[in-house]
CSV table of C-alpha atoms in Angstrom, one decimal:
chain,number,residue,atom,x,y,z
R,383,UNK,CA,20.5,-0.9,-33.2
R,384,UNK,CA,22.4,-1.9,-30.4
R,385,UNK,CA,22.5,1.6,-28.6
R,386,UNK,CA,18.7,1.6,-29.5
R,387,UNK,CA,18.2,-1.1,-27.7
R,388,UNK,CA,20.4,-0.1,-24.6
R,389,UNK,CA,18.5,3.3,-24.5
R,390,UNK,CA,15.3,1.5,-23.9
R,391,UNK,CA,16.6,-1.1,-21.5
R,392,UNK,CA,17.7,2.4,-19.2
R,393,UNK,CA,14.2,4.5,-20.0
R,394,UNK,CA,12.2,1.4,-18.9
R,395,UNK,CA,14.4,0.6,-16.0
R,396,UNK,CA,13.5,4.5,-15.1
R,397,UNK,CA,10.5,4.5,-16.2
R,398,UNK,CA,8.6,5.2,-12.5
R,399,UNK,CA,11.2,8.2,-11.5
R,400,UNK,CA,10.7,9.8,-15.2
R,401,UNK,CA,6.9,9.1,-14.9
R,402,UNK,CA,7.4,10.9,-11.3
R,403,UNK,CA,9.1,13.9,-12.9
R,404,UNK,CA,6.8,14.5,-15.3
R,405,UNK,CA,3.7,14.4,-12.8
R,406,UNK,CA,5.6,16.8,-10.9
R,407,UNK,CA,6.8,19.1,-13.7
R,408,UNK,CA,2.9,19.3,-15.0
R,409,UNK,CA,1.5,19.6,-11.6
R,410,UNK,CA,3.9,22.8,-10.9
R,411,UNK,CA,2.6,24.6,-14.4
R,412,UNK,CA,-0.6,23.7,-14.2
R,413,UNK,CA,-1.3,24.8,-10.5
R,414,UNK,CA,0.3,27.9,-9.1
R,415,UNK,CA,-0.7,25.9,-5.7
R,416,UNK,CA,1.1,22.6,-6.4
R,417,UNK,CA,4.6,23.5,-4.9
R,418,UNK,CA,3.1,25.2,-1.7
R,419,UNK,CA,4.2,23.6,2.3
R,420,UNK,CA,0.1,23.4,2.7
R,421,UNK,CA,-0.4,21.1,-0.3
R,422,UNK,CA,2.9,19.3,-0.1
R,423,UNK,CA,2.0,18.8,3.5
R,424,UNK,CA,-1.4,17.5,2.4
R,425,UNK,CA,-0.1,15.5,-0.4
R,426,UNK,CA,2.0,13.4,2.2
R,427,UNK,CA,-0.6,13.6,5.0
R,428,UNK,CA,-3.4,12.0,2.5
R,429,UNK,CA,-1.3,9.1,1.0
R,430,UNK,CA,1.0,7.7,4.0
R,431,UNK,CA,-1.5,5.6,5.0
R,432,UNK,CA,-2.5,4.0,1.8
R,433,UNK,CA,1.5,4.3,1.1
R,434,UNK,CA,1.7,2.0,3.9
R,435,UNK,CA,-0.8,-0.4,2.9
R,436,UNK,CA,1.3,-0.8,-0.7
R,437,UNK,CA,4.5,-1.6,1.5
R,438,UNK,CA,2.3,-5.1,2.8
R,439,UNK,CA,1.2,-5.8,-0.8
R,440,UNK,CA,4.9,-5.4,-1.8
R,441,UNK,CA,5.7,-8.1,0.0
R,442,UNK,CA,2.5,-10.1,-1.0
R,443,UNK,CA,3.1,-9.7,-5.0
R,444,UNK,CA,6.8,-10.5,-4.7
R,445,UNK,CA,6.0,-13.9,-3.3
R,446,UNK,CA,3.1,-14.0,-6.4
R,447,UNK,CA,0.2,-13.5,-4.7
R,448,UNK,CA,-2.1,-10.7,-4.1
R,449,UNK,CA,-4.2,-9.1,-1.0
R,450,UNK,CA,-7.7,-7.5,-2.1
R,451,UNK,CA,-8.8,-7.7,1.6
R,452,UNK,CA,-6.0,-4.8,2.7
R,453,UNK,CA,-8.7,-1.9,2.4
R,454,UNK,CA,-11.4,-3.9,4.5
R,455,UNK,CA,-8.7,-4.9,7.4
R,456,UNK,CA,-8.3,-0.9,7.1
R,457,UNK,CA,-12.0,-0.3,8.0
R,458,UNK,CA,-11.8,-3.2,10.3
R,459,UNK,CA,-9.2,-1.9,12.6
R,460,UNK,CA,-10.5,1.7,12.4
R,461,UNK,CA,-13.5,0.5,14.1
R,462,UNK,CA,-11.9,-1.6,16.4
R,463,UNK,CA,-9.1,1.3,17.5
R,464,UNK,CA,-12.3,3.7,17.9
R,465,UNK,CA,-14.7,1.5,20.2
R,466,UNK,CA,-12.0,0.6,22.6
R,467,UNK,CA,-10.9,4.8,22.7
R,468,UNK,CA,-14.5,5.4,23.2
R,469,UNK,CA,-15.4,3.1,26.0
R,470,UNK,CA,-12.3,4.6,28.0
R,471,UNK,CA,-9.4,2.3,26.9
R,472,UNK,CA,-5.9,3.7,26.8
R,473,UNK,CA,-4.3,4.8,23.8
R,474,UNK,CA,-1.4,1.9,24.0
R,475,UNK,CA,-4.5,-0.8,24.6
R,476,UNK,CA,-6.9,0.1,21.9
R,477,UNK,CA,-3.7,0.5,19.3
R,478,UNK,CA,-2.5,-2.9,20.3
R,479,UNK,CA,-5.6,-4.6,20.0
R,480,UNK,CA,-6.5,-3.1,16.3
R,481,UNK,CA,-2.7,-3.9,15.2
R,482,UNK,CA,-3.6,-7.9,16.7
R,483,UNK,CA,-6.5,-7.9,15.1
R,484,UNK,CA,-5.0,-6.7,11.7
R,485,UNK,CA,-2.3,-9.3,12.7
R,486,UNK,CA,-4.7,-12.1,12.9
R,487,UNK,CA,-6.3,-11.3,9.9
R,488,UNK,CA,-3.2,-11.3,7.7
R,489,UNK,CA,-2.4,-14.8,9.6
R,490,UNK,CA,-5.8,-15.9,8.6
R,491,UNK,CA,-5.2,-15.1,4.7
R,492,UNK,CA,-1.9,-16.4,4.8
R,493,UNK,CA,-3.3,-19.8,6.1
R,494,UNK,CA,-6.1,-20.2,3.2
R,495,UNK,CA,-3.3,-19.3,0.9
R,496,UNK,CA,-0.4,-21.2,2.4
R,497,UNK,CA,-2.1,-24.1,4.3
R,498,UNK,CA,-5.2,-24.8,2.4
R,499,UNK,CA,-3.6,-24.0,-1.0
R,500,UNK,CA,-6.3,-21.2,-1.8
R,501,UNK,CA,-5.5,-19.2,-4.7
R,502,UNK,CA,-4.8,-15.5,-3.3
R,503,UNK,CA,-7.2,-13.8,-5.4
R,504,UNK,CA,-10.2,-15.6,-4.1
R,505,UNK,CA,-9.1,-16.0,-0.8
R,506,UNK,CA,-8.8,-12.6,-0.2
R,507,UNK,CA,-11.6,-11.6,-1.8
R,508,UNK,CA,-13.6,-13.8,0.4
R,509,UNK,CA,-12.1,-12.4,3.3
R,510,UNK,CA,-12.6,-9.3,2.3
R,511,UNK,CA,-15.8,-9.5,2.4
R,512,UNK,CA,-15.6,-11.3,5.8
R,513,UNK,CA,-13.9,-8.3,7.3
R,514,UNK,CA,-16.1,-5.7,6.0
R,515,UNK,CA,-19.0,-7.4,7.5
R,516,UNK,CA,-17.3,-8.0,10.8
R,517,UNK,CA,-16.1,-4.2,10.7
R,518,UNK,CA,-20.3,-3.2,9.7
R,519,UNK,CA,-21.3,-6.1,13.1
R,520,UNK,CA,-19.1,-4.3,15.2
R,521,UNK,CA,-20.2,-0.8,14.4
R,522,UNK,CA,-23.9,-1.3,13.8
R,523,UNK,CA,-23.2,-0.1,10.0
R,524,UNK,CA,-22.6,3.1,11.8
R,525,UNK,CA,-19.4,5.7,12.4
R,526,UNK,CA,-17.8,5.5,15.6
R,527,UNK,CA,-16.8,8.7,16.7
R,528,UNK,CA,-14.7,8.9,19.8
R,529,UNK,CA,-13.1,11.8,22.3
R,530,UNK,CA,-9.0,11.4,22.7
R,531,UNK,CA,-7.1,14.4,22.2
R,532,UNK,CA,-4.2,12.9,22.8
R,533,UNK,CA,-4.6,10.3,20.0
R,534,UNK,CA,-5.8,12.9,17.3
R,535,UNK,CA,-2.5,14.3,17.7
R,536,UNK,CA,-0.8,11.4,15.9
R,537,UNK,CA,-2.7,11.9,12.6
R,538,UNK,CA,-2.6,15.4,12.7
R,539,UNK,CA,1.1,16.7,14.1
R,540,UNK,CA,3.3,18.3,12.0
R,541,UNK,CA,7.1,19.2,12.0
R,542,UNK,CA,8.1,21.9,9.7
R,543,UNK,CA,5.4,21.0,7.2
R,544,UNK,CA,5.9,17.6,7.6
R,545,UNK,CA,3.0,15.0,9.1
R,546,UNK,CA,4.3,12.6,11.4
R,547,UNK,CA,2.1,10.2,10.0
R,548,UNK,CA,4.7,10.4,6.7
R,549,UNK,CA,7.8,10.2,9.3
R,550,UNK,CA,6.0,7.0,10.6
R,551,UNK,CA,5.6,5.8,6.4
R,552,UNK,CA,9.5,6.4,5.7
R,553,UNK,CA,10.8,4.6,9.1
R,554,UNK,CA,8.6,1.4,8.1
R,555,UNK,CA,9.7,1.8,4.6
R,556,UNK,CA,13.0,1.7,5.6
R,557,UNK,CA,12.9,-1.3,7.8
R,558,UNK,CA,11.4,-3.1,5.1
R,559,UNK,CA,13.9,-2.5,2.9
R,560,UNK,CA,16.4,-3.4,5.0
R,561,UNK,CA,14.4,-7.0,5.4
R,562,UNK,CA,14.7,-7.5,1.9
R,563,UNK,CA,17.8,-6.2,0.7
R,564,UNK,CA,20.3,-7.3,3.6
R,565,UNK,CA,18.0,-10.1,5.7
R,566,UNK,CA,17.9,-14.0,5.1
R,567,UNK,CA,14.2,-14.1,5.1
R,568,UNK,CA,13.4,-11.0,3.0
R,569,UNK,CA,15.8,-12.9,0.6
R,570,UNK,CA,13.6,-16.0,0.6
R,571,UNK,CA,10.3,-13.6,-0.2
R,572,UNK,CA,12.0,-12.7,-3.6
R,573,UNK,CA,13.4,-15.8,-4.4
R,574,UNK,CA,9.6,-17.1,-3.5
R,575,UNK,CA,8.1,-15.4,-6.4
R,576,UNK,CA,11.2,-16.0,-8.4
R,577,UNK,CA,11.8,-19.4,-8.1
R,578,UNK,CA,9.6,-21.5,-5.5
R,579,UNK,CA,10.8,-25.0,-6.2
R,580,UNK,CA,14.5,-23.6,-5.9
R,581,UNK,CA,14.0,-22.0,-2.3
R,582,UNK,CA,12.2,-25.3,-1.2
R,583,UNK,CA,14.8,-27.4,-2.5
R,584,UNK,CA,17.2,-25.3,-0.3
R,585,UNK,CA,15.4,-26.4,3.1
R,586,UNK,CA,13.1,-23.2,3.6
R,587,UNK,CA,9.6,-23.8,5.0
R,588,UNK,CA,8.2,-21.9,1.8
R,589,UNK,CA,4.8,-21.9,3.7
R,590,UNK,CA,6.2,-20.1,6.4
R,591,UNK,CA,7.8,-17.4,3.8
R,592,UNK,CA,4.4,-17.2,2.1
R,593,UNK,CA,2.3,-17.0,5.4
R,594,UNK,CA,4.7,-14.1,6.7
R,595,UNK,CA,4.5,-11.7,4.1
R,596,UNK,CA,0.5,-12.3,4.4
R,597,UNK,CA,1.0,-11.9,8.4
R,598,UNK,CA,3.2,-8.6,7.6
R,599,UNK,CA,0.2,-7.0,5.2
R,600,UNK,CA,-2.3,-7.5,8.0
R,601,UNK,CA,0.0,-5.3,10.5
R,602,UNK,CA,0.8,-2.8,8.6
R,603,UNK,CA,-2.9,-2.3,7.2
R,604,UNK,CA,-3.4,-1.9,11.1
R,605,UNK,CA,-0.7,0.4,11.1
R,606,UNK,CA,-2.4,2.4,8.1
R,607,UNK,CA,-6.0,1.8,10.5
R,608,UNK,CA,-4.8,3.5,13.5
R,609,UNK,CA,-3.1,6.5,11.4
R,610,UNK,CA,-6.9,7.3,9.4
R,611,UNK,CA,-8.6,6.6,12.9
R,612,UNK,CA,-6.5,9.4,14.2
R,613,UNK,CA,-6.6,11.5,11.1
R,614,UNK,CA,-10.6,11.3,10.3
R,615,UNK,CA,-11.3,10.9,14.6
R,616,UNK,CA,-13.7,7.9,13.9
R,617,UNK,CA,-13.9,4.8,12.5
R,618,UNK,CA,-15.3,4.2,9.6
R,619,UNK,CA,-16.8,1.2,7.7
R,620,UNK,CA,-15.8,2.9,4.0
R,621,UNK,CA,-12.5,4.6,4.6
R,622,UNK,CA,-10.2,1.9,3.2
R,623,UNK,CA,-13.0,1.0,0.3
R,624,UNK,CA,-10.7,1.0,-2.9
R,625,UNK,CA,-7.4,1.0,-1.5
R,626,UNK,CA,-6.5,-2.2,-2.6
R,627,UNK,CA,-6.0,-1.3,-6.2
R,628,UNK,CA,-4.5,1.7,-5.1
R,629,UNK,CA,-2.0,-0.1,-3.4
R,630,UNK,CA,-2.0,-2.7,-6.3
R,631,UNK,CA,-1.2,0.4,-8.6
R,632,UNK,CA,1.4,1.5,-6.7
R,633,UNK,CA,3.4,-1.2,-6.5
R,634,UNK,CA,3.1,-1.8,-10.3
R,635,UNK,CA,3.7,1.7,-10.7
R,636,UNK,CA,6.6,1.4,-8.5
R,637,UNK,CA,8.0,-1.3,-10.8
R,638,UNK,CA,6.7,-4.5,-9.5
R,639,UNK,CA,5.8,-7.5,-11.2
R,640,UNK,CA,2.7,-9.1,-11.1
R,641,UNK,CA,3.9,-12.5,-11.1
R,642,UNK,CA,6.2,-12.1,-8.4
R,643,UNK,CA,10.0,-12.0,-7.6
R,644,UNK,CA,10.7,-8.6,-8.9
R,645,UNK,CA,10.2,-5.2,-6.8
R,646,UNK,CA,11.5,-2.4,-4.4
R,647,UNK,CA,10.7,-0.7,-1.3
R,648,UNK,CA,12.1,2.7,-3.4
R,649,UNK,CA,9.9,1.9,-6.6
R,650,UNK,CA,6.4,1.3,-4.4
R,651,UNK,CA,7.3,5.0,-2.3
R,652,UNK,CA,7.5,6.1,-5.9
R,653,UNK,CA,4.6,4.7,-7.0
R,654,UNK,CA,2.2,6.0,-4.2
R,655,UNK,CA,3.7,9.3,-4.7
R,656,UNK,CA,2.6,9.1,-8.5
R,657,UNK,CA,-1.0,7.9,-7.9
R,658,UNK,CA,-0.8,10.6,-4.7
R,659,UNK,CA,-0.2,13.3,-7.2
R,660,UNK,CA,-2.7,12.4,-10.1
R,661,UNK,CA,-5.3,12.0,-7.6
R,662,UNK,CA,-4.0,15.7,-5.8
R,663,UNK,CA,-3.6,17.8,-9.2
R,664,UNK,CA,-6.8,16.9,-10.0
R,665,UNK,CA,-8.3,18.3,-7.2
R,666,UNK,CA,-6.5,21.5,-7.4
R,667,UNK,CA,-8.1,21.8,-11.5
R,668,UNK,CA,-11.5,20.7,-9.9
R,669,UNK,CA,-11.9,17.4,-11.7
R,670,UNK,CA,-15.0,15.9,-11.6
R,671,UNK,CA,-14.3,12.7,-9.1
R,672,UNK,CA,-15.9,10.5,-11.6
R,673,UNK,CA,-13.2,11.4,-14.2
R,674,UNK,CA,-11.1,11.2,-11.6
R,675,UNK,CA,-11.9,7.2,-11.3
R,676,UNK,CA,-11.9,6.7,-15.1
R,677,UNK,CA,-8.1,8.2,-15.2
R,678,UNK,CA,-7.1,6.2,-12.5
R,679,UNK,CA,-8.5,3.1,-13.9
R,680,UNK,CA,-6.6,3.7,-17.5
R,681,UNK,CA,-3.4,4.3,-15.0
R,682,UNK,CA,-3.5,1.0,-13.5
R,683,UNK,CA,-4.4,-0.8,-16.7
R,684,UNK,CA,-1.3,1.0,-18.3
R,685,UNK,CA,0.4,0.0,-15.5
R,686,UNK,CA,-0.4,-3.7,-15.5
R,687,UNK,CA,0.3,-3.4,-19.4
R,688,UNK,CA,3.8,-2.2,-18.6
R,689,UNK,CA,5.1,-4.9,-15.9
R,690,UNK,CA,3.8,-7.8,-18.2
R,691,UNK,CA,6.0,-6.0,-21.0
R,692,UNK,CA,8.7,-5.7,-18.7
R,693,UNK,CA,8.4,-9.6,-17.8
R,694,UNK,CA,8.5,-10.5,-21.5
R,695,UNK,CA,11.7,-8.8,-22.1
R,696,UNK,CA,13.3,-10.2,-19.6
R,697,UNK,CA,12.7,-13.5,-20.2
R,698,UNK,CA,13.8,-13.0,-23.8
């Protein structure tokens, strides 16, 4: 019973690398063009971004809350990045004002949520509707297209099969881990969700902590702007549409739970790989994209299932 029970602990501990495995074992027999440096190169180039955007909702769900309004600060900032590139502004400008204004929206959730005591699921999805409509104001509900050669090449460069745009995913991946794993306050963001009452009885500003991780989503759903401004060479008003439960997926994927206090930097990267490579063997067996969305759908639900199982045995 006892060896039973250890055997289940270690499979659900392992449970995102195994799932992982499998999607990469099935992918390589179903497709002869899965394990190719075109569609590896692809695979990586297509989810960095998103990837990206999981990395700030990390950091949201391990303090307990949750950002719906990371896919619209996406749209926002690709808009924002493209108008300034168009009417003549250097590259270092126009990316500095789209990563402020993704700042300043993050700083904006965070203060509903911290401040005003807003519960994060309707706070964000107010403001995600706020963004979206500033993003359709700014743009004229039209794409903005732009001409800097120079700035394509950062969504479109490659080393040995490699996009820089994934380089530019595993560097902030890595600094983020460090944060939480070796840094005072990324400490204080897990013990947030784990414990709020304990990390406020210790003498931390715990609306500060909360504020920051909110602050930290809106930069690096800039950062995940810029990269599919570059990439697509506009802006668009419906590029980031969805990505918010993509990014909510992969982080529960990756291990994650939904009530806060428990996740990894290692376990999200896994998880955006795994909703990466349903979404990429699919296409290569021509699914139909609306089966596509059902799949998905039953994915994140499983998902969900499984962190609120994983929650229940540990508290037993």
């Amino acid at each position: 019973m006892e060896k039973n029970s250890n055997m289940k602990r270690v499979l659900t501990k392992n449970s995102k690398y195994i799932l992982l495995a499998v999607m990469v074992l099935f992918s390589t027999v179903v497709s002869d063009k899965f394990f190719t440096g075109t569609n590896i190169s692809n695979l990586l180039k297509q989810n960095a971004a998103v990837g990206i955007l999981a990395l700030g909702e990390l950091l949201v769900i391990l303090t307990g809350g949750i950002d719906l309004s990371v896919g619209a600060i996406v749209n926002l900032t690709t808009i924002i990045v493209s108008l300034l590139l168009k009417g003549g502004m250097s590259i270092p400008a126009a990316a500095a004002a789209a990563l402020a204004a993704g700042i300043a929206a993050g700083f904006i959730n965070g203060l509903l949520i911290s401040r005003f005591k807003l519960i994060p699921f309707i706070a964000t999805m107010a403001t995600l509707n706020i963004y979206s409509g500033l993003a359709l104001l700014l743009s004229t509900g039209k794409q903005i297209f732009y001409e800097n050669d120079a700035f394509l090449k950062l969504g479109n460069t490659m080393i040995w099969y490699i996009p820089i745009v994934a380089v530019i995913w595993v560097i902030l991946a890595i600094i983020l881990n460090h944060m939480l794993e070796h840094m005072r306050h990324g400490r204080y963001i897990k013990g947030f969700g784990g414990n709020k009452e304990a990390v406020r009885l210790s003498g931390v500003n715990v609306n500060l902590v909360e504020m920051s991780t909110y602050v930290l989503s809106g930069f690096l759903c800039a950062v995940g702007g810029i990269i599919m401004a570059s990439r697509l060479t506009l802006g668009s008003n419906s590029v980031g549409d969805g990505w918010e439960l993509t990014a909510i997926a992969s982080v529960v994927i990756g291990g994650a739970s939904m009530t806060g206090g428990v996740g990894t930097v290692g376990g999200v990267l896994v998880g955006t790989l795994v909703m990466g490579l349903i979404g990429n063997v699919m296409n290569l067996l021509n699914v139909s994209i609306y089966w596509q969305q059902i799949i998905k759908g039953m994915i994140i639900l499983a998902a969900v299932y499984g962190s609120t199982s994983r929650k229940k045995e540990n508290t037993l």
